[in-house]
Coordinates of N, CA and C in Angstrom, one line a residue:
V1 N -7.4 27.4 -5.3 CA -8.2 27.4 -4.0 C -7.9 28.7 -3.3
K2 N -9.0 29.3 -2.9 CA -8.8 30.6 -2.1 C -9.4 30.4 -0.7
V3 N -8.8 31.1 0.2 CA -9.3 31.1 1.6 C -9.7 32.6 1.9
W4 N -10.9 32.7 2.4 CA -11.4 34.0 2.6 C -11.7 34.4 4.1
D5 N -11.4 35.6 4.5 CA -11.8 36.2 5.8 C -13.2 36.7 5.5
I6 N -14.2 36.0 6.0 CA -15.6 36.4 5.6 C -16.0 37.8 6.2
E7 N -15.6 38.0 7.4 CA -15.9 39.3 8.1 C -15.4 40.5 7.3
K8 N -14.1 40.4 6.8 CA -13.5 41.5 6.1 C -13.7 41.4 4.6
S9 N -14.2 40.3 4.1 CA -14.4 40.0 2.6 C -13.0 40.1 1.9
D10 N -12.0 39.6 2.6 CA -10.6 39.6 2.0 C -10.2 38.2 1.7
C11 N -9.5 38.0 0.6 CA -8.9 36.8 0.3 C -7.5 36.8 1.1
I12 N -7.4 35.8 2.0 CA -6.2 35.8 2.8 C -5.1 34.8 2.3
L13 N -5.5 33.9 1.4 CA -4.6 32.9 0.9 C -5.1 32.4 -0.4
T14 N -4.1 32.2 -1.4 CA -4.5 31.6 -2.6 C -3.5 30.5 -2.9
L15 N -4.0 29.3 -3.1 CA -3.2 28.1 -3.4 C -3.4 27.8 -4.9
N16 N -2.3 28.0 -5.7 CA -2.4 27.9 -7.1 C -2.1 26.5 -7.5
G17 N -2.9 25.9 -8.4 CA -2.7 24.6 -9.0 C -2.9 24.7 -10.5
A18 N -2.6 23.6 -11.1 CA -2.7 23.6 -12.6 C -4.0 22.9 -13.1
R19 N -4.8 22.4 -12.1 CA -6.0 21.6 -12.5 C -7.2 22.2 -11.9
V20 N -8.4 21.9 -12.6 CA -9.7 22.3 -12.1 C -10.0 21.6 -10.8
V21 N -10.6 22.2 -9.9 CA -11.0 21.6 -8.6 C -12.5 21.1 -8.8
T22 N -12.8 19.8 -8.6 CA -14.2 19.4 -8.7 C -14.8 19.0 -7.4
S23 N -13.9 18.9 -6.4 CA -14.4 18.6 -5.0 C -13.4 19.1 -4.0
L24 N -13.9 19.4 -2.8 CA -13.0 20.0 -1.8 C -13.5 19.6 -0.4
G25 N -12.6 19.3 0.5 CA -12.9 19.0 1.9 C -11.8 19.5 2.8
R26 N -12.2 20.0 3.9 CA -11.2 20.5 4.9 C -11.2 19.6 6.1
C27 N -10.1 19.1 6.5 CA -9.9 18.3 7.7 C -10.5 19.1 8.9
H28 N -11.3 18.5 9.8 CA -11.9 19.3 10.8 C -11.0 19.8 11.9
N29 N -9.8 19.2 12.1 CA -9.0 19.6 13.2 C -7.6 19.9 12.7
S30 N -7.4 20.3 11.4 CA -6.1 20.8 10.9 C -6.4 21.7 9.7
D31 N -5.3 22.3 9.3 CA -5.4 23.2 8.1 C -5.0 22.5 6.8
V32 N -5.4 21.3 6.7 CA -5.2 20.5 5.5 C -6.5 20.4 4.7
V33 N -6.4 20.8 3.4 CA -7.6 20.7 2.5 C -7.2 19.6 1.5
A34 N -8.2 18.8 1.1 CA -8.1 17.8 0.1 C -8.9 18.3 -1.1
T35 N -8.5 18.1 -2.3 CA -9.3 18.5 -3.5 C -9.2 17.3 -4.5
G36 N -10.3 17.1 -5.2 CA -10.4 16.1 -6.2 C -10.4 16.8 -7.6
H37 N -10.0 16.1 -8.6 CA -9.8 16.7 -9.9 C -10.2 15.7 -11.1
P38 N -10.5 16.3 -12.2 CA -10.8 15.5 -13.4 C -9.7 14.6 -13.9
D39 N -8.4 14.9 -13.5 CA -7.3 14.1 -13.9 C -7.0 12.9 -13.0
C40 N -8.1 12.5 -12.3 CA -8.0 11.2 -11.5 C -7.2 11.3 -10.2
T41 N -6.9 12.5 -9.8 CA -6.0 12.7 -8.6 C -6.7 13.4 -7.5
V42 N -6.2 13.1 -6.3 CA -6.6 13.8 -5.1 C -5.3 14.5 -4.6
R43 N -5.5 15.8 -4.4 CA -4.3 16.6 -4.0 C -4.5 17.1 -2.5
L44 N -3.5 17.3 -1.8 CA -3.5 17.8 -0.5 C -2.9 19.2 -0.4
W45 N -3.5 20.1 0.3 CA -3.0 21.5 0.4 C -2.9 21.8 1.9
D46 N -1.7 22.3 2.3 CA -1.5 22.8 3.7 C -1.7 24.3 3.6
M47 N -2.8 24.7 4.2 CA -3.2 26.2 4.1 C -2.2 27.1 4.8
R48 N -1.4 26.5 5.7 CA -0.4 27.3 6.4 C 0.8 27.6 5.5
T49 N 1.1 26.8 4.5 CA 2.3 27.0 3.7 C 2.4 28.3 3.0
G50 N 1.2 28.9 2.6 CA 1.2 30.2 1.9 C 1.2 31.4 2.7
M51 N 1.1 31.3 4.1 CA 1.0 32.5 4.9 C 2.3 33.1 5.1
N52 N 2.4 34.4 5.1 CA 3.6 35.1 5.4 C 3.8 35.2 6.9
A53 N 4.8 35.8 7.4 CA 5.1 35.8 8.8 C 4.1 36.5 9.6
S54 N 3.5 37.6 9.1 CA 2.5 38.3 9.8 C 1.1 37.9 9.7
N55 N 0.9 36.9 8.7 CA -0.5 36.4 8.5 C -1.5 37.5 8.1
S56 N -1.0 38.6 7.6 CA -1.9 39.7 7.3 C -2.0 40.0 5.8
K57 N -1.2 39.3 5.0 CA -1.2 39.7 3.6 C -1.5 38.4 2.8
Q58 N -2.2 38.6 1.7 CA -2.4 37.5 0.8 C -1.1 37.0 0.2
S59 N -0.9 35.8 0.1 CA 0.3 35.2 -0.6 C -0.2 34.0 -1.3
S60 N 0.7 33.4 -2.1 CA 0.3 32.2 -2.9 C 1.4 31.2 -2.9
T61 N 1.0 30.0 -3.1 CA 2.0 28.9 -3.2 C 1.5 27.8 -4.1
Q62 N 2.3 27.0 -4.7 CA 1.9 25.9 -5.4 C 2.4 24.7 -4.6
V63 N 1.5 23.8 -4.3 CA 1.8 22.6 -3.5 C 1.9 21.4 -4.4
S64 N 2.9 20.6 -4.2 CA 3.1 19.5 -5.0 C 1.9 18.5 -5.0
D65 N 1.5 17.9 -6.1 CA 0.4 17.0 -6.1 C 1.0 15.5 -6.1
S66 N 2.2 15.4 -5.7 CA 2.8 14.0 -5.7 C 2.5 13.3 -4.4
I67 N 1.8 13.9 -3.4 CA 1.6 13.3 -2.1 C 0.7 12.0 -2.3
L68 N -0.5 12.1 -3.0 CA -1.3 11.0 -3.2 C -1.2 10.6 -4.7
K69 N -0.8 9.4 -5.0 CA -0.6 9.0 -6.3 C -1.9 8.8 -7.0
P70 N -2.0 9.2 -8.3 CA -3.2 8.9 -9.1 C -3.6 7.4 -8.9
S71 N -4.8 7.2 -8.5 CA -5.3 5.8 -8.3 C -6.6 5.6 -8.9
H72 N -7.5 6.6 -8.9 CA -8.8 6.5 -9.6 C -8.5 6.4 -11.1
K73 N -9.5 5.9 -11.8 CA -9.4 5.7 -13.2 C -10.2 6.7 -13.9
S74 N -10.9 7.6 -13.2 CA -11.8 8.6 -13.8 C -11.9 9.8 -12.8
W75 N -12.6 10.8 -13.2 CA -12.9 12.1 -12.6 C -13.2 11.9 -11.1
V76 N -12.5 12.5 -10.2 CA -12.7 12.4 -8.7 C -13.9 13.4 -8.4
S77 N -15.0 12.9 -8.0 CA -16.2 13.7 -7.8 C -16.4 14.1 -6.3
A78 N -15.8 13.4 -5.3 CA -16.0 13.8 -4.0 C -14.8 13.4 -3.1
V79 N -14.5 14.2 -2.1 CA -13.5 13.8 -1.0 C -14.2 14.2 0.3
E80 N -13.9 13.3 1.3 CA -14.5 13.5 2.6 C -13.5 13.0 3.7
W81 N -13.3 13.9 4.7 CA -12.3 13.5 5.8 C -13.1 12.7 6.8
S82 N -12.4 11.8 7.4 CA -12.9 11.0 8.6 C -13.2 12.0 9.7
P83 N -14.4 11.9 10.3 CA -14.6 12.7 11.5 C -13.9 12.4 12.7
T84 N -13.2 11.2 12.7 CA -12.5 10.8 14.0 C -11.0 10.7 13.8
D85 N -10.5 10.6 12.6 CA -9.0 10.4 12.3 C -8.6 11.5 11.3
P86 N -7.7 12.4 11.8 CA -7.3 13.5 10.9 C -6.4 13.0 9.7
Y87 N -6.0 11.8 9.8 CA -5.1 11.3 8.7 C -5.9 10.5 7.6
V88 N -7.2 10.2 7.9 CA -7.9 9.4 7.0 C -8.9 10.2 6.1
L89 N -8.8 9.9 4.9 CA -9.6 10.6 3.8 C -10.2 9.6 2.9
A90 N -11.4 9.8 2.4 CA -12.1 9.0 1.4 C -12.3 9.8 0.2
S91 N -12.3 9.1 -0.9 CA -12.6 9.8 -2.2 C -13.4 8.8 -3.1
T92 N -14.2 9.4 -3.9 CA -15.0 8.6 -4.9 C -14.9 9.2 -6.2
S93 N -15.2 8.5 -7.2 CA -14.9 8.9 -8.6 C -15.9 8.4 -9.6
H94 N -15.9 8.9 -10.8 CA -16.8 8.4 -11.9 C -16.4 7.0 -12.3
D95 N -15.3 6.4 -11.7 CA -15.0 5.0 -12.0 C -15.8 4.1 -11.1
G96 N -16.6 4.6 -10.2 CA -17.4 3.8 -9.3 C -16.8 3.3 -8.0
T97 N -15.6 3.7 -7.8 CA -14.9 3.2 -6.6 C -14.9 4.3 -5.5
V98 N -14.7 3.8 -4.2 CA -14.4 4.6 -3.1 C -13.0 4.1 -2.6
K99 N -12.2 5.1 -2.4 CA -10.8 4.8 -1.9 C -10.6 5.5 -0.6
M100 N -10.0 4.7 0.3 CA -9.7 5.2 1.7 C -8.2 5.4 1.7
W101 N -7.8 6.6 2.2 CA -6.4 7.0 2.2 C -6.0 7.3 3.6
D102 N -4.7 7.0 3.9 CA -4.0 7.5 5.0 C -3.1 8.5 4.4
I103 N -3.2 9.8 4.7 CA -2.5 10.9 4.0 C -1.0 10.8 4.3
R104 N -0.5 10.0 5.2 CA 0.9 9.8 5.4 C 1.5 8.9 4.4
S105 N 0.7 8.2 3.6 CA 1.1 7.3 2.5 C 0.6 7.9 1.2
S106 N 1.3 7.5 0.1 CA 0.9 8.0 -1.2 C -0.1 7.0 -1.9
L107 N -0.3 5.9 -1.3 CA -1.1 4.9 -2.0 C -2.4 4.7 -1.1
P108 N -3.6 4.3 -1.7 CA -4.8 4.1 -1.0 C -4.6 2.9 0.0
L109 N -5.3 3.0 1.1 CA -5.4 1.8 2.0 C -6.3 0.8 1.5
H110 N -7.5 1.2 1.0 CA -8.5 0.3 0.5 C -9.2 0.9 -0.7
T111 N -9.6 0.0 -1.5 CA -10.5 0.4 -2.7 C -11.7 -0.5 -2.6
I112 N -12.9 0.2 -2.7 CA -14.2 -0.5 -2.7 C -14.9 -0.3 -4.0
R113 N -15.4 -1.3 -4.6 CA -16.3 -1.1 -5.8 C -17.6 -0.7 -5.2
A114 N -17.9 0.6 -5.2 CA -19.1 1.1 -4.5 C -20.3 1.1 -5.5
Q115 N -20.1 1.2 -6.8 CA -21.1 1.4 -7.8 C -21.0 0.2 -8.8
P116 N -22.1 -0.2 -9.3 CA -22.0 -1.3 -10.4 C -21.2 -0.8 -11.6
K117 N -20.6 -1.6 -12.3 CA -19.8 -1.3 -13.5 C -20.6 -0.4 -14.4
G118 N -20.0 0.7 -14.8 CA -20.6 1.7 -15.7 C -21.3 2.8 -15.0
Q119 N -21.5 2.7 -13.6 CA -22.2 3.7 -12.8 C -21.1 4.6 -12.2
K120 N -21.4 5.9 -11.9 CA -20.5 6.8 -11.3 C -20.7 7.0 -9.9
G121 N -19.6 7.1 -9.1 CA -19.6 7.5 -7.7 C -19.7 9.1 -7.7
L122 N -20.7 9.6 -7.0 CA -20.9 11.1 -7.0 C -20.7 11.8 -5.7
C123 N -21.0 11.1 -4.5 CA -20.9 11.8 -3.3 C -20.6 10.8 -2.1
L124 N -20.0 11.3 -1.0 CA -19.7 10.5 0.1 C -20.1 11.2 1.4
A125 N -20.4 10.4 2.4 CA -20.6 11.0 3.8 C -20.2 9.9 4.8
Y126 N -19.6 10.4 5.9 CA -19.3 9.5 7.0 C -20.5 9.4 7.9
G127 N -20.7 8.2 8.5 CA -21.8 8.1 9.5 C -21.1 7.3 10.7
E128 N -21.9 6.8 11.6 CA -21.4 6.1 12.8 C -20.8 4.8 12.3
G129 N -19.5 4.7 12.3 CA -18.8 3.5 11.9 C -18.9 3.1 10.4
A130 N -19.4 4.0 9.6 CA -19.7 3.7 8.2 C -19.4 4.8 7.3
I131 N -19.3 4.5 6.0 CA -19.2 5.5 5.0 C -20.3 5.3 4.0
Y132 N -21.0 6.3 3.6 CA -22.0 6.2 2.6 C -21.6 6.7 1.3
S133 N -22.0 6.0 0.2 CA -21.7 6.4 -1.1 C -22.9 6.5 -2.0
G134 N -23.1 7.6 -2.7 CA -24.2 7.8 -3.6 C -23.7 7.9 -5.0
G135 N -24.5 7.3 -5.9 CA -24.0 7.3 -7.3 C -25.1 7.6 -8.3
S136 N -24.7 7.5 -9.6 CA -25.6 7.8 -10.7 C -26.7 6.8 -10.9
D137 N -26.6 5.7 -10.1 CA -27.7 4.7 -10.2 C -28.8 5.0 -9.1
C138 N -28.8 6.2 -8.5 CA -29.8 6.7 -7.6 C -29.9 5.8 -6.3
I139 N -28.8 5.2 -5.9 CA -28.8 4.3 -4.7 C -27.7 4.8 -3.8
V140 N -28.0 4.9 -2.5 CA -27.0 5.2 -1.5 C -26.6 3.9 -0.8
R141 N -25.3 3.6 -0.8 CA -24.8 2.3 -0.2 C -24.0 2.7 1.0
K142 N -24.1 1.7 2.0 CA -23.4 1.9 3.3 C -22.3 0.8 3.3
F143 N -21.1 1.3 3.8 CA -19.9 0.4 3.9 C -19.3 0.6 5.3
A144 N -19.0 -0.5 6.0 CA -18.4 -0.4 7.3 C -16.9 0.2 7.1
C145 N -16.5 1.0 8.1 CA -15.1 1.5 8.0 C -14.5 1.5 9.4

């Protein structure tokens, strides 16, 4: 995961991991980024951990992926932060589930069967008091949250 200064076209931070990133979301009011991966995991990255004291030079760090335990049974295709709670994150996967996480815990708060068996969860979006899930069956479903 790379963080860029767009005005200067400089990479200011590189967070190195061992897995391909298939989805990414940044919390709107913190420097925490969540990524989804084909190995069924959601990883959290604190963008401040790699900065050096002057914040002027590129640095790198590897962040442990043990924060959120693997819970999905297949490829994580989307992650989405709650627009109102900086600790709440949702993820969806090719296993057809949506999982709600409190990032202060390593286990999901809730698991929703969002897609029929055999269908993939592909995308997520928060709305007014709800989360929307779209999947390979071409249907968008709404769930209260």
